[in-house]
Structure formats: structure tokens, C-alpha cells
Coordinates of C-alpha atoms in Angstrom, one line a residue:
X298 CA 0.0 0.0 0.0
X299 CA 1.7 3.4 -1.3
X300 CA 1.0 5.6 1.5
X301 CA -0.4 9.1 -0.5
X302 CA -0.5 12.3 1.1
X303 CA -3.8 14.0 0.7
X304 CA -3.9 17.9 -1.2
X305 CA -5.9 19.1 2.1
X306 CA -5.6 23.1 2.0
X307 CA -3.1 24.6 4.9
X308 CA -5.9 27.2 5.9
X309 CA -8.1 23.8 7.1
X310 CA -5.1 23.0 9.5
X311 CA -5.5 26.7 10.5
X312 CA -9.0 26.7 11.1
X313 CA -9.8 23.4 13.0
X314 CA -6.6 24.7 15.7
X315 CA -8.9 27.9 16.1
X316 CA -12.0 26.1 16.5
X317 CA -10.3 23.5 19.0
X318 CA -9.4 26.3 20.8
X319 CA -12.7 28.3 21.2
X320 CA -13.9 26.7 23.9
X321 CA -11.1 27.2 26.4
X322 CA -12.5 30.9 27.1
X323 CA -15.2 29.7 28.1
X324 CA -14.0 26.7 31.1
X325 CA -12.2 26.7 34.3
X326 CA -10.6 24.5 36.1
X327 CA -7.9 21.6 35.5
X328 CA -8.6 19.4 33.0
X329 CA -8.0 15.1 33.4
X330 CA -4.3 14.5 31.7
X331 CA -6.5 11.2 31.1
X332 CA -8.6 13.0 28.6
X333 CA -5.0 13.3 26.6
X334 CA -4.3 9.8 27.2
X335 CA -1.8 7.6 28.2
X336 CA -0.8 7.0 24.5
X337 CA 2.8 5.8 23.9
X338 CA 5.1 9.1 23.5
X339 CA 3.4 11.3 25.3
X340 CA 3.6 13.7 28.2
X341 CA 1.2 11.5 30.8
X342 CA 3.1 8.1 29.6
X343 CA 6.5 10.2 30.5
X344 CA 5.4 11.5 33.8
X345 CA 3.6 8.2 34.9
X346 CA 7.3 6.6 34.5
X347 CA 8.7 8.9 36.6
X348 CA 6.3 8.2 38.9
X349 CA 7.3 4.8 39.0
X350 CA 10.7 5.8 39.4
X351 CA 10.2 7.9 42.4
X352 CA 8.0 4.7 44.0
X353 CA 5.1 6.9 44.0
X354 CA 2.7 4.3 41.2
X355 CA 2.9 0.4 41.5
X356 CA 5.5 -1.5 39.5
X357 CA 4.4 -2.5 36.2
X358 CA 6.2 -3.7 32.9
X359 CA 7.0 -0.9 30.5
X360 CA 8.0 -3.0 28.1
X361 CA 5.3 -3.7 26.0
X362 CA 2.8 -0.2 25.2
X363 CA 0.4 1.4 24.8
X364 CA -1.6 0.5 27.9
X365 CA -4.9 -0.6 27.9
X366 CA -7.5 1.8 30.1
X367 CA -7.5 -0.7 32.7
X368 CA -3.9 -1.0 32.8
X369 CA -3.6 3.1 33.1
X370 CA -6.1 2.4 36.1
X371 CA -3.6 0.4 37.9
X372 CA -0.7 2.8 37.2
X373 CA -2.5 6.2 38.3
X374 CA -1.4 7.2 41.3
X375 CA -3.7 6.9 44.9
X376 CA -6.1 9.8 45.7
X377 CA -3.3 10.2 48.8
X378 CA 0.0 9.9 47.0
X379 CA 1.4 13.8 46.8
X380 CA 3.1 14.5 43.5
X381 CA 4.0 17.4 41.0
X382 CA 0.7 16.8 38.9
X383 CA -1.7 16.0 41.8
X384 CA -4.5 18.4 40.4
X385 CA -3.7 17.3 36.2
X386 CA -3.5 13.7 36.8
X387 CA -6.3 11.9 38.6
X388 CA -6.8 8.6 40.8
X389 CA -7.7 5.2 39.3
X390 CA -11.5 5.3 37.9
X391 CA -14.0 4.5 40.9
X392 CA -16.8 3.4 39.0
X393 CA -15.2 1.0 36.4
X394 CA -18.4 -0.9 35.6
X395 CA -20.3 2.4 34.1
X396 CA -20.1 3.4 30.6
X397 CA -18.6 6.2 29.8
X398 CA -17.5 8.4 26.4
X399 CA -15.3 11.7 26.7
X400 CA -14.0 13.4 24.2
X401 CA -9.7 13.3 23.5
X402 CA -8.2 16.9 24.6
X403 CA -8.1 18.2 21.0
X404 CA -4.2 19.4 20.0
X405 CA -2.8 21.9 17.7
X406 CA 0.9 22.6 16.9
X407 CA 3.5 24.3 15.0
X408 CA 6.7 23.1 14.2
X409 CA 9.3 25.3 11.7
X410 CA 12.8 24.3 10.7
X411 CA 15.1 26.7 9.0
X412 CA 17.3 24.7 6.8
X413 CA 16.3 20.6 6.7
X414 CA 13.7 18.7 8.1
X415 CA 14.1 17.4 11.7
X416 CA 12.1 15.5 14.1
X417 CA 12.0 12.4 16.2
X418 CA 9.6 10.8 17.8
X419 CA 6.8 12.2 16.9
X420 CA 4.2 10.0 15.3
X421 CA 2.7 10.8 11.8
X422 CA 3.9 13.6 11.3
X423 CA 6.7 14.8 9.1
X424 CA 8.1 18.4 9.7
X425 CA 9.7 19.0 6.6
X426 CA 12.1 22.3 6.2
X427 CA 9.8 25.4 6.7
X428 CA 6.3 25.3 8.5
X429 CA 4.2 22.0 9.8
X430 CA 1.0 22.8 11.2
X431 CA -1.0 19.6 12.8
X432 CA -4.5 19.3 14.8
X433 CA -5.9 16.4 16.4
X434 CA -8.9 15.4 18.3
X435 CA -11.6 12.4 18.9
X436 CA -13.8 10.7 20.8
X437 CA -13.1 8.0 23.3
X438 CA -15.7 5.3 24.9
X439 CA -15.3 3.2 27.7
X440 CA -17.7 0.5 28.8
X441 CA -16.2 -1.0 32.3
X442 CA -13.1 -2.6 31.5
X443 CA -13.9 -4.7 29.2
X444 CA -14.7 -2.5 26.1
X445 CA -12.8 0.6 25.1
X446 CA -12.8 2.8 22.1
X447 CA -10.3 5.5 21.0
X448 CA -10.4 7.2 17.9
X449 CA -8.4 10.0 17.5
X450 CA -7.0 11.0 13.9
X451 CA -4.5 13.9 13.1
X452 CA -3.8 16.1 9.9
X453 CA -1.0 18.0 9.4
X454 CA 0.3 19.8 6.8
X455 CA 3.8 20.7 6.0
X456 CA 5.3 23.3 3.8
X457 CA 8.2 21.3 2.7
X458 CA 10.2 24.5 0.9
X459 CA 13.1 23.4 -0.9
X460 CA 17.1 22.1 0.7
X461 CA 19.9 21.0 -1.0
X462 CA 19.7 17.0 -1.6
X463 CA 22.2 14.1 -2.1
X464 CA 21.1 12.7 -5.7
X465 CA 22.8 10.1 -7.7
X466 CA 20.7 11.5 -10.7
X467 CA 17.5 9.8 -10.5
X468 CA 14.8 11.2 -12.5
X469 CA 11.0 12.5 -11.2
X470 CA 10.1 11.5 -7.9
X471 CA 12.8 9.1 -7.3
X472 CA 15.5 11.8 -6.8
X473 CA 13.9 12.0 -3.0
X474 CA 15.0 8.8 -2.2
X475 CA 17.2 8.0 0.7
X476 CA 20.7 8.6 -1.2
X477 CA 23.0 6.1 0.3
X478 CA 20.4 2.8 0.6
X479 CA 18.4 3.4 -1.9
X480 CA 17.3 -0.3 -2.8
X481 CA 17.3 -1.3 1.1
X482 CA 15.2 1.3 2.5
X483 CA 12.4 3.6 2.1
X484 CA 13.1 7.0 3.6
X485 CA 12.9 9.9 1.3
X486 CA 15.2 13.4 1.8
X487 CA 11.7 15.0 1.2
X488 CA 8.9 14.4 0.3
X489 CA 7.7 15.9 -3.0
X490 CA 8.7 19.3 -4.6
X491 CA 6.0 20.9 -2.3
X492 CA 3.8 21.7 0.0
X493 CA 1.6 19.1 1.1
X494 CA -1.2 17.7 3.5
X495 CA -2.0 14.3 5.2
X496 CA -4.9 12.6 7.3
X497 CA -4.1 10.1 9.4
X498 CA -6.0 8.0 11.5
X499 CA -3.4 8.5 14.1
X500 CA -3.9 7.1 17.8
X501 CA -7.0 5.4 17.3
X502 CA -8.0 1.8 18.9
X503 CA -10.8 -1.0 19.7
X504 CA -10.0 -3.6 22.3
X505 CA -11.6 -5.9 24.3
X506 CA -10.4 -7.3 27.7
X507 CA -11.4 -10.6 29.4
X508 CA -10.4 -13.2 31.2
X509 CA -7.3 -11.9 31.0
X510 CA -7.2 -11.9 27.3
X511 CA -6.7 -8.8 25.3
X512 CA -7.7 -8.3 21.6
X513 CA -8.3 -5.7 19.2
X514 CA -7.4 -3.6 16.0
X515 CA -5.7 -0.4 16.3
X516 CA -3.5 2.3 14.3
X517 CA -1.8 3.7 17.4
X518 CA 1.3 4.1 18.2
X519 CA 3.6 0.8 19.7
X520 CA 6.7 0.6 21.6
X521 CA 8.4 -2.2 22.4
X522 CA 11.1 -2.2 24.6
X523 CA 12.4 -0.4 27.7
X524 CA 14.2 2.7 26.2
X525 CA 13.2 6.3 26.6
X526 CA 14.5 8.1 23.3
X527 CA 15.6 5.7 21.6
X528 CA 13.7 2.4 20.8
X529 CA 15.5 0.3 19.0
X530 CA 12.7 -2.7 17.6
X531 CA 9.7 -0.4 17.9
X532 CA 9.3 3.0 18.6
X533 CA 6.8 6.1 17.9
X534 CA 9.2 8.2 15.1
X535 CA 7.1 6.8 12.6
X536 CA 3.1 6.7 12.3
X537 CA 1.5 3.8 13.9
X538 CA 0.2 1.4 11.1
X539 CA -3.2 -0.8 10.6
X540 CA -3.1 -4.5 12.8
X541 CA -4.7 -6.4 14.8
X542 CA -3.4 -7.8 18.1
X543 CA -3.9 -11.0 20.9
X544 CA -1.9 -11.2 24.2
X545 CA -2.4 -11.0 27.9
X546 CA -4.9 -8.3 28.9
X547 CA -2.2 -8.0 32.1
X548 CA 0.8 -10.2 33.1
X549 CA -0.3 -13.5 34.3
X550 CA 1.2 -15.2 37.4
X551 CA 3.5 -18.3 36.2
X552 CA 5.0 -19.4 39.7
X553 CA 8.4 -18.0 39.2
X554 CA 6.9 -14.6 38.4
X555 CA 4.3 -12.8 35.9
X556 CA 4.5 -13.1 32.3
X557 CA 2.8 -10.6 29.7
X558 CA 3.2 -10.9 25.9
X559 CA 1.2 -10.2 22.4
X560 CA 1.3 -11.0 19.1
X561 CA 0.4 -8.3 16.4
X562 CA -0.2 -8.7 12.8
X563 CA -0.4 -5.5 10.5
X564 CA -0.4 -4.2 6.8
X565 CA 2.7 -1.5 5.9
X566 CA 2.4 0.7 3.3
X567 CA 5.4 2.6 1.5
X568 CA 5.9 6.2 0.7
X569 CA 5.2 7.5 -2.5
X570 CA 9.1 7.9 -3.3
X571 CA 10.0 4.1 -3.4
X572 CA 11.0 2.5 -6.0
X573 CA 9.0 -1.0 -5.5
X574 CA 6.0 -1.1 -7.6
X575 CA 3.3 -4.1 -7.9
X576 CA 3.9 -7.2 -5.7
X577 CA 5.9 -6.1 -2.8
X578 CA 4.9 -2.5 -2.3
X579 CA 2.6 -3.8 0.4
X580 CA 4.0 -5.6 3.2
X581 CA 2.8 -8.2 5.8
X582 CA 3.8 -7.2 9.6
X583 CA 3.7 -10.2 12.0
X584 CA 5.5 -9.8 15.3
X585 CA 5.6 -10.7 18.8
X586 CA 6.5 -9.0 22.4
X587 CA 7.5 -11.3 25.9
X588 CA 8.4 -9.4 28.9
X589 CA 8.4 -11.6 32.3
X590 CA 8.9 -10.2 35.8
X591 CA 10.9 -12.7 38.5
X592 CA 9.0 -12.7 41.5
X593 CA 12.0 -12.6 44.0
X594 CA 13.6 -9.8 42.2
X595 CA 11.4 -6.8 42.5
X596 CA 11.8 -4.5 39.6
X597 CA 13.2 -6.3 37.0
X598 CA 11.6 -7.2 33.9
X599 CA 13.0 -9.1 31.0
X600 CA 11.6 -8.7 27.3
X601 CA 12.2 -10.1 23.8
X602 CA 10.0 -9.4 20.6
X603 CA 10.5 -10.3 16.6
X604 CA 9.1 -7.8 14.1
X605 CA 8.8 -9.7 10.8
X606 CA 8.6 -8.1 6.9
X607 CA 7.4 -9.7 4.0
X608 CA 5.7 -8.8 0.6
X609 CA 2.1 -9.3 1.2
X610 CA 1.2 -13.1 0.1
X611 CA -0.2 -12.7 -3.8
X612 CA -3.0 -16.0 -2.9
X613 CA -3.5 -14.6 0.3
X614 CA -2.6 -15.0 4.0
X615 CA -2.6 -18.2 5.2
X616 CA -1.6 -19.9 8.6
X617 CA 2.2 -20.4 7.6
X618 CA 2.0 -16.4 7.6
X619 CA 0.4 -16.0 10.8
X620 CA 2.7 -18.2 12.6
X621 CA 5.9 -16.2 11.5
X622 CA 6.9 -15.3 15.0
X623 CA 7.5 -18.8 16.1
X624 CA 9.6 -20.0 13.9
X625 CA 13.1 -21.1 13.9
X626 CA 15.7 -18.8 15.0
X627 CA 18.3 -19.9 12.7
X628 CA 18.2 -20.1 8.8
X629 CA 19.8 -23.5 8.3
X630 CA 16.6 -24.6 9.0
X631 CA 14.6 -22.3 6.3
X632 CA 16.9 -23.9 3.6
X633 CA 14.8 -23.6 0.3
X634 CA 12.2 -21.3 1.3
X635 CA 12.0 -18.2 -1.0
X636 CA 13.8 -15.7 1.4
X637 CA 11.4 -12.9 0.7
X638 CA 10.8 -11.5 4.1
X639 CA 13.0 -10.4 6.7
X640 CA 13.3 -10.4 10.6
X641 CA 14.4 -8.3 13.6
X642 CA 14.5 -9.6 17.0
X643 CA 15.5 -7.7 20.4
X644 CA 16.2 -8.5 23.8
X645 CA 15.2 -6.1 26.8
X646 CA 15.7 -5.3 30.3
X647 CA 14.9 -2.7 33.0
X648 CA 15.4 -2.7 36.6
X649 CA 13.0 0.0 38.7
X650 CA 14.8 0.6 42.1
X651 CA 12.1 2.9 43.5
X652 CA 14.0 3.3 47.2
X653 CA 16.9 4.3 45.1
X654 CA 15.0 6.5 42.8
X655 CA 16.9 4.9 40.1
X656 CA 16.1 2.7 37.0
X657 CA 18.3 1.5 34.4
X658 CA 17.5 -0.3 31.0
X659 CA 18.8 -1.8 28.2
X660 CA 18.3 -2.9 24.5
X661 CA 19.6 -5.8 22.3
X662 CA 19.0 -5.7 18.1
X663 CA 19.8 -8.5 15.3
X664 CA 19.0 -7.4 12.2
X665 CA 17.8 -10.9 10.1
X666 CA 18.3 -14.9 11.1
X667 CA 21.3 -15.9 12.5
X668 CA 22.7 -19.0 10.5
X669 CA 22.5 -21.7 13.0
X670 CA 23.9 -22.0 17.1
X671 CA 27.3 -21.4 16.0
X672 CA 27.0 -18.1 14.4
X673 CA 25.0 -17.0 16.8
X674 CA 27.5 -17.5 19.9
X675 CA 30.7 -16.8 17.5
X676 CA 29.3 -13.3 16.0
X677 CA 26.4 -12.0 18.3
X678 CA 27.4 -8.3 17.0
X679 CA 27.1 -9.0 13.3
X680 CA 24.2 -6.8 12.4
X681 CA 23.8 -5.5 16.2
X682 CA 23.5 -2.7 17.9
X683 CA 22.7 -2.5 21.3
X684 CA 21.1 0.7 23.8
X685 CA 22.3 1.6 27.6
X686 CA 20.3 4.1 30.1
X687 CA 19.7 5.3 32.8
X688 CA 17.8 7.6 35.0
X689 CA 17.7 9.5 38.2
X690 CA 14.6 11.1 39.8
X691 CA 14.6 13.3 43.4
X692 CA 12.7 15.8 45.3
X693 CA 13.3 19.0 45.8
X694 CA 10.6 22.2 46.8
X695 CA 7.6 19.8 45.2
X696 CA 8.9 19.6 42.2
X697 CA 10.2 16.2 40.8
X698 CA 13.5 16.5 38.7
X699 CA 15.3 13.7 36.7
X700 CA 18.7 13.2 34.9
X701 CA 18.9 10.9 32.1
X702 CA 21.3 9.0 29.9
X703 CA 20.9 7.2 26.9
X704 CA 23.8 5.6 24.6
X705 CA 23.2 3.7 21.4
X706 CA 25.8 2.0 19.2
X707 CA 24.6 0.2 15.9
X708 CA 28.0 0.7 14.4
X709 CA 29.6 -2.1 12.1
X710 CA 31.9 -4.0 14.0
X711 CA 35.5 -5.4 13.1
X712 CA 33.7 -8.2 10.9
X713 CA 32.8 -6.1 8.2
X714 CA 36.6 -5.9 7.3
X715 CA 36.3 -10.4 6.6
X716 CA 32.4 -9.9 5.1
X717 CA 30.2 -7.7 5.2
X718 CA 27.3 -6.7 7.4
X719 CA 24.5 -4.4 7.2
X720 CA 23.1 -1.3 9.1
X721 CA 20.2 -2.0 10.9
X722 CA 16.8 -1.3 9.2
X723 CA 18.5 -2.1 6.1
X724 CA 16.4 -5.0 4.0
X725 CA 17.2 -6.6 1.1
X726 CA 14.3 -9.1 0.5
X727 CA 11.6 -6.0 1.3
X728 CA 13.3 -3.0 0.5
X729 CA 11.7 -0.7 2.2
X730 CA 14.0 -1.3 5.4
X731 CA 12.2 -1.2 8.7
X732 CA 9.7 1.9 7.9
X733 CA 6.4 2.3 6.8
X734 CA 5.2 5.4 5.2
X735 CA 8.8 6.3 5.0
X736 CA 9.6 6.6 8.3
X737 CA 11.8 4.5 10.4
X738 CA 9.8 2.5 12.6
X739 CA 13.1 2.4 15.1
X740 CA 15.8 4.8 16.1
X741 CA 17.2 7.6 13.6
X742 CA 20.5 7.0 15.7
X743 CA 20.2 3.3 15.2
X744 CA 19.7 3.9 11.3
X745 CA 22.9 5.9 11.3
X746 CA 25.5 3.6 13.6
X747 CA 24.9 5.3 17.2
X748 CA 23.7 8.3 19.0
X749 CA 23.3 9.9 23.0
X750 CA 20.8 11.8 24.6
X751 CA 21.4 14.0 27.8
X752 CA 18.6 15.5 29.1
X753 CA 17.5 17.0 32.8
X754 CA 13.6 17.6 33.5
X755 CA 11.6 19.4 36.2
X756 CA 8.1 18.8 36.7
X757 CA 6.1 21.4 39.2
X758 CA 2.3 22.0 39.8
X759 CA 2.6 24.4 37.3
X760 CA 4.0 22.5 33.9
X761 CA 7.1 20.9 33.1
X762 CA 10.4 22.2 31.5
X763 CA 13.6 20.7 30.1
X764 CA 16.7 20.6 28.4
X765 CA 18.7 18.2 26.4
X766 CA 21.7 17.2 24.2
X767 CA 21.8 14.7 21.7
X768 CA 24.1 13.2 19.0
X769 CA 23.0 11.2 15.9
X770 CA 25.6 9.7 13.5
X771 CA 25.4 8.9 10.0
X772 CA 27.5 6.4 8.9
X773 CA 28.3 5.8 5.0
X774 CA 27.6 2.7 3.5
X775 CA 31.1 1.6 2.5
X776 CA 34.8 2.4 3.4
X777 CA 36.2 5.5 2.0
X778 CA 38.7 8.4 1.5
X779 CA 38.1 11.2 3.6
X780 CA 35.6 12.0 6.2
X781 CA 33.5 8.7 7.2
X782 CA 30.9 10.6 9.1
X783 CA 27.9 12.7 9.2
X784 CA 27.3 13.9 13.1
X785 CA 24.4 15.7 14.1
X786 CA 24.8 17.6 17.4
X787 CA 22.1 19.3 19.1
X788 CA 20.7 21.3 22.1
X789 CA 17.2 22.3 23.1
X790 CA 15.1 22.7 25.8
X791 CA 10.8 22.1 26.1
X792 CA 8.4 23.6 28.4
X793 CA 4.9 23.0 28.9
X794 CA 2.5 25.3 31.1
X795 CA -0.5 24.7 32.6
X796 CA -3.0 27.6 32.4
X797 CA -6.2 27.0 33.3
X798 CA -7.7 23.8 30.8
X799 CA -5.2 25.0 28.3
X800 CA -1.9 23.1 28.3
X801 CA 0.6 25.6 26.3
X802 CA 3.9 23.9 25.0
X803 CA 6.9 25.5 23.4
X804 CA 10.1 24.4 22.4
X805 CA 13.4 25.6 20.7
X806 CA 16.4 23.0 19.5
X807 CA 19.5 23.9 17.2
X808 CA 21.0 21.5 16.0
X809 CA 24.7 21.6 14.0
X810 CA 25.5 18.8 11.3
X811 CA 28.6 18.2 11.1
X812 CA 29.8 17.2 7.5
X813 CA 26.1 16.7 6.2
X814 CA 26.3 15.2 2.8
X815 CA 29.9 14.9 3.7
X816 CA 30.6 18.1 2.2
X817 CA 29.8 21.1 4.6
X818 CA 28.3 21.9 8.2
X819 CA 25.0 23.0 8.3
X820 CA 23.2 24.7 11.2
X821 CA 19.1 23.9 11.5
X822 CA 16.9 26.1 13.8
X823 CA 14.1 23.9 15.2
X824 CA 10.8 26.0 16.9
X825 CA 7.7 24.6 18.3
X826 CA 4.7 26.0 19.4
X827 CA 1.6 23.9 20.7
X828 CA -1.9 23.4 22.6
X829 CA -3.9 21.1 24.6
X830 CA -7.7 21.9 25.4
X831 CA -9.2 20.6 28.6
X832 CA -12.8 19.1 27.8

């Protein structure tokens, strides 16, 4: 499915933010952060980890998101507990068993960059170099815990004005095309020669929960994995995509501890700047997520998923398809099968210390099958990368502050000098890499062979604010004279005020590439400005 952006006028963007906005002057009070949702990514997800952190919300697996309703339940804090957000962020539902519908606290945001696009983690949208403009809003229904519905869709629209790109002199729309993979993954310089617009059905979900079964269909957002910034299997940089999915509706007691998993299938699409066409431009997702919890270690959870590709199945999808995520870890076993998909499989962990205030985390990646047992314990870092962090949280004049650290390193190792080994997200039975839409469905940093993040946050009863360093490399595909790198350095710093049932944000990042297109340094100014209505 080519993924086609939609010729949606920017003055609609324009009008819906001013209508969502309307109502404000006319409400007081604080309105439920749970009306926002605790969708992966975003500010009430964030905070309710920090929470954790600081031992102020039970322990509960992050490892596999977004959380169910009845899952948020059991992670809001107590009507007692004292915290930053007391009056944004309510108890645990009292009357589970009613039905309920509430609308979604309706968003608007600007985002400009001054000389190339830039932007991480932030869903569907794509802030190309100039002006983005994006709205969101919906409806969400609730019937006990059983029965929930979200559906909350976004548009944006993006100016897109013109940069210098890195061509190797492909004609029409293919000259967008990533410039150093182009046959192993879809993720255009830009998209287009213009200005464009793009619905999405953004964080939208149906799901049913019981007897501790959970099943639905859903075009939200995923994360799996323990890592902050930088997710390395599954993260929310790129616009959640159409599947269905069947796990535990919450982890389930297996004597040595509690074990929670669930197995998704989806359909990707591609961007409009890819160069598969027919057979093979849609793609079949199938994928799985474990995390278990040992009962006499408090704190520690343990997780592994797979995240399969394949051209979508010409006779249609049968139960070999379905089954994908249990296969055989080792290709000596597929000998003779068409190799026309392609997997990645991760290994997690995270240890919550909430009398320390402390948690730290890590990530394992392997791109594609190891060959057999051997290969796997003589080169475990062909292919690899791997993700280390941390975080500290404290106290201090009712405000909660935190100092994190995260470090990935995806780089080629020593064997690429014997054979060679790919990048991560780098496919060559689907070609479109690990993306849909044209956006990485993992790390940028990952993608390029490594990257930090530094970053210190303060939440008070009135907002939040914080600062942050990062570093993203870009790695070229092949050995060569000269400079080897393209380094991205940059420092910015987000705040978020609460007035009234308006949530205001703003945000400012610059960001310095060093040697971008291996020929010169390039400096990017990066400006946001955004709301969230109470209901």
C-alpha cells in the first residue's frame, strides 16, 4: 500500500486549531491528563514513568505499550500519594463498571525548521524544512473494563520549501529517495517538490479485555522495549500502522513470576518515493512481544519481541503467515524457502529501584536470522547494535527533577573488514527497510551507527520544562577516503505550562551537522509551538 499524502488546503489546518481552541475561554478548572491519554510518547506516559521511578505508582512492565485503560487504572497514582501533577493527573477510575464516552483533549501545533527537516519521535507527522502545522482530536468510549474505544486521527500539513539533496541522478520522484540505501530502505530526503497535506488515523484503537485476554485492531502508536529516546525494535518516530493484536490483557502469574506478551499482525504501506512497484509494495507485519517479571527480584523485567517483513502473500494470508513469529531462530533450517521477508528480533531489560529512585535499561537488536547455534555465539554483534540508560529522579521544593542517559551504538563492528554486514533497518528481501510510510519505525540514531541523549527535567504544579543534548551519526555505506561521518549535534530545551484547561507547550532545538552530505556543516533552527484543550 503506497502511502499518499492528501492535497488538504493549509488554511483547514488553520481553522480546525482555532475552532479547537474556542472553547477554552469559556471553562475553568484543571482538566484530566487522562482525557489526553496515556498514549505511547506522550507527556502522561512520560510522567507516569517517573512516577514509578520515584515509588510513587505500583511497579508495572513498560516493556510492551500502549496501555490498555484498565492498565492506566492500575498505574495512576492513589487519591493520597502527593506528587507534582496532583491536580492534572487523577486517581484510578471508581466506578469501572459504568459506561462512559469523553471526548480526547483536541491538540494543535506548530513546528518550523530553518534549513532541513528534523524531528524524532513524533508520530505521523513529518516536519519538513519550513512550517508543519498539525491538529488532532476524537472521541473515546469506555464500557467498564472490558470494552474501550479511541479514535483520535490527526492532519497536518507541511510546507516542505526546498534544501539541497544528495542525488545520484535519479529522475521525477525518485530523486527523493534515501541517497546512500536506496534499494534497502524507504526513507525519502523530502517528500515531494511541495507543499503538502496528510490525514491520518493517528492514535485510534478498539479492544476488548477478558479473562485476561486482550484483543483488538488499532493504528496507534507501539513501543516495544524499555528505552526512553531511543527504541531500538519499535518506537513512535514513525506513524503507527493498521493490525490487529492478541496477548495477555495483564501479566499472568506463572509461579516463578508474571509473564505478559502479544502478538500483532499489521499491513505497511510505503511512501510514494520508493521504487517498489506491484507485488511487494505492500507488506505483511507479523511480530511478537514477551516481557516476564521474576517474583523474588522486585523490579526487573526481562523482554524479547520479533518484528517480521514480507511482501504481502499474492493467494492470500494463510496460517504459515500467521505463525511467523514462532519460527526457527536460525536459517539453516529455512533452507529452500524463497527468502522474501526479513526479521528483527530484540532483547530487553529494566530494573526499577524505587528506594533508590533509580532505574536503568537496556536494548539488544539483530537485524535478520542468525545461520545456526554457531554463528549465533561466534558473531552475536554482526548486524547488532545495542542501547544503555539510565535515569535518576529526586525531590526537591515539590517539584520532581530527573537526569537521564541514553547511549546507542549500531555501528559495524571489526567483521565487516572479513564480510560484510548491514546497518540495521536495512532489508534486502523488502526493500523498504524497517519503515512504513517512510519513516523508520526504530531509532534515527540506530539507522545511522549510534547516538546519546542527555537531558534534565523538572516537573512542578505548574507544567514541566527541560533541556537536552543529543548526537546522531550517519555512517556511509562503504569504506572511503576522507571523512567517514555525518554527526548531528544538538541542544534544546521544552516547556509545557499549565493555564487554566489550556496546556501551552513550546520548544526551541539547534542543532549543527557536522559534515552533512559529507561536504559542509550545516546549522538547523528547530521552533515549536503547541496546545492542549481541557474538555
Amino acid at each position: 500500500m503506497r502511502m499518499r499524502f492528501r492535497p488538504v488546503p493549509a488554511a483547514a489546518c488553520c481553522a480546525l486549531a482555532a475552532v479547537l481552541a474556542v472553547p477554552v475561554l469559556a471553562q475553568t478548572g484543571a482538566p484530566d491528563l487522562r482525557g489526553e491519554a496515556v498514549v505511547v510518547g506522550s507527556d502522561a506516559e512520560h510522567y507516569l514513568r517517573v512516577l514509578q521511578v520515584a515509588g510513587e505508582v505500583p511497579l508495572y512492565p513498560w516493556t510492551i505499550r500502549g496501555f490498555s485503560p484498565a492498565e492506566v487504572d492500575r498505574l495512576l497514582p492513589a487519591e493520597s500519594a502527593v506528587h507534582p501533577w496532583r491536580d492534572r493527573l487523577s486517581a484510578a477510575d471508581s466506578a469501572p463498571a459504568t459506561f462512559r464516552v469523553q471526548g480526547v483533549r483536541p491538540q494543535a501545533g506548530l513546528v518550523f525548521n530553518s534549513a532541513f527537516p528534523e524531528g524524532t519521535n513524533d508520530g505521523p507527522l513529518w516536519a519538513g524544512r519550513g512550517l508543519t502545522a498539525s491538529v488532532s482530536a476524537g472521541v473515546q468510549l469506555r464500557v467498564g473494563s472490558a470494552v474501550s474505544l479511541r479514535i483520535e486521527p490527526m492532519l497536518f500539513w507541511s510546507q516542505n520549501r526546498d534544501f539541497p539533496l544528495l542525488t545520484d541522478g535519479r529522475p521525477d520522484s525518485l530523486r527523493f529517495i534515501d541517497p546512500y540505501f536506496p534499494n534497502q530502505v524507504d526513507r525519502p530526503q523530502r517528500f515531494g517538490d511541495g507543499s503538502f497535506a496528510h490525514l491520518d488515523p493517528g492514535q485510534s484503537t478498539l479492544r476488548v479485555d477478558a479473562a485476561g485476554i486482550a484483543a483488538g485492531v488499532s493504528t496507534a502508536n507501539q513501543q516495544w522495549g524499555t528505552a526512553i529516546d531511543q527504541p531500538l525494535l519499535l518506537g513512535p518516530n514513525a506513524a503507527g500502522f493498521p493490525h490487529a493484536f492478541l496477548g495477555t490483557s495483564r501479566p499472568v502469574n506463572v509461579g516463578l513470576g508474571r509473564l505478559h506478551g502479544r502478538v500483532v499482525w499489521g499491513s505497511l504501506g510505503q511512501s510514494a518515493y520508493s521504487d517498489v512497484r506491484g507485488h511487494g509494495s505492500r507488506r505483511l507485519m507479523t511480530g511478537f512481544a514477551a516481557v516476564f517479571t521474576p517474583a523474588r527480584m522486585r523490579g526487573l523485567e526481562l523482554g524479547f519481541g520479533r518484528f517480521f517483513h514480507e511482501a504481502w502473500p499474492e493467494g492470500g494470508l494463510e496460517g504459515k503467515h500467521l505463525l511467523r513469529p514462532v519460527e526457527t531462530f536460525f536459517r539453516e533450517s529455512l533452507e529452500g524457502r524463497n527468502e522474501t521477508e526479513n526479521q528483527l528480533a530484540a532483547a530487553f531489560f529494566r530494573w526499577t529501584l524505587p528506594r533508590s529512585r533509580f532505574e536503568f535499561y537496556g536494548e539488544f537488536l539483530r537485524e535478520d536470522h542468525n545461520y545456526d547455534i554457531e554463528d549465533f555465539i561466534m558473531e552475536p554483534d554482526r548486524s547488532a547494535g545495542y542501547l544503555l540508560g539510565g535515569r535518576k529522579v529526586w525531590s526537591r521544593d515539590g517539584a520532581l527533577r530527573t537526569l537521564r542517559v541514553e547511549w546507542v551504538n549500531s555501528a559495524r563492528s571489526h567483521l565487516n573488514q572479513g564480510s560484510g554486514q548491514a546497518l540495521p533497518y536495512h532489508h534486502f528481501a523488502t526493500r523498504q527497510g524497517h519503515t512504513v510510510g517512510g519513516q523508520l519505525l526504530g531509532s534515527p540514531s540506530a539507522y545511522g551507527g549510534g547516538g546519546s541523549v542527555v537531558a534534565f527535567e523538572s516537573f512542578t504544579p505548574r507544567g514541566r520544562w527541560s533541556v537536552d543534548w543529543s548526537r546522531m551519526r550517519i555512517s556511509r555505506p562503504r569504506l572511503t577516503v576522507g571523512p567517514g561521518s555525518d554527526v548531528v549535534h544538538s541542544l534544546g530545551g521544552e516547556a509545557v505550562w499549565f493555564r487554566g484547561r489550556m496546556d501551552l507547550v513550546a520548544g526551541m532545538r539547534g542543532s549543527l551537522e557536522l559534515n552533512r552530505h559529507f561536504t559542509d556543516d550545516v546549522f538547523n533552527l528547530n521552533a515549536s509551538l503547541g496546545v492542549r484543550v481541557g474538555l
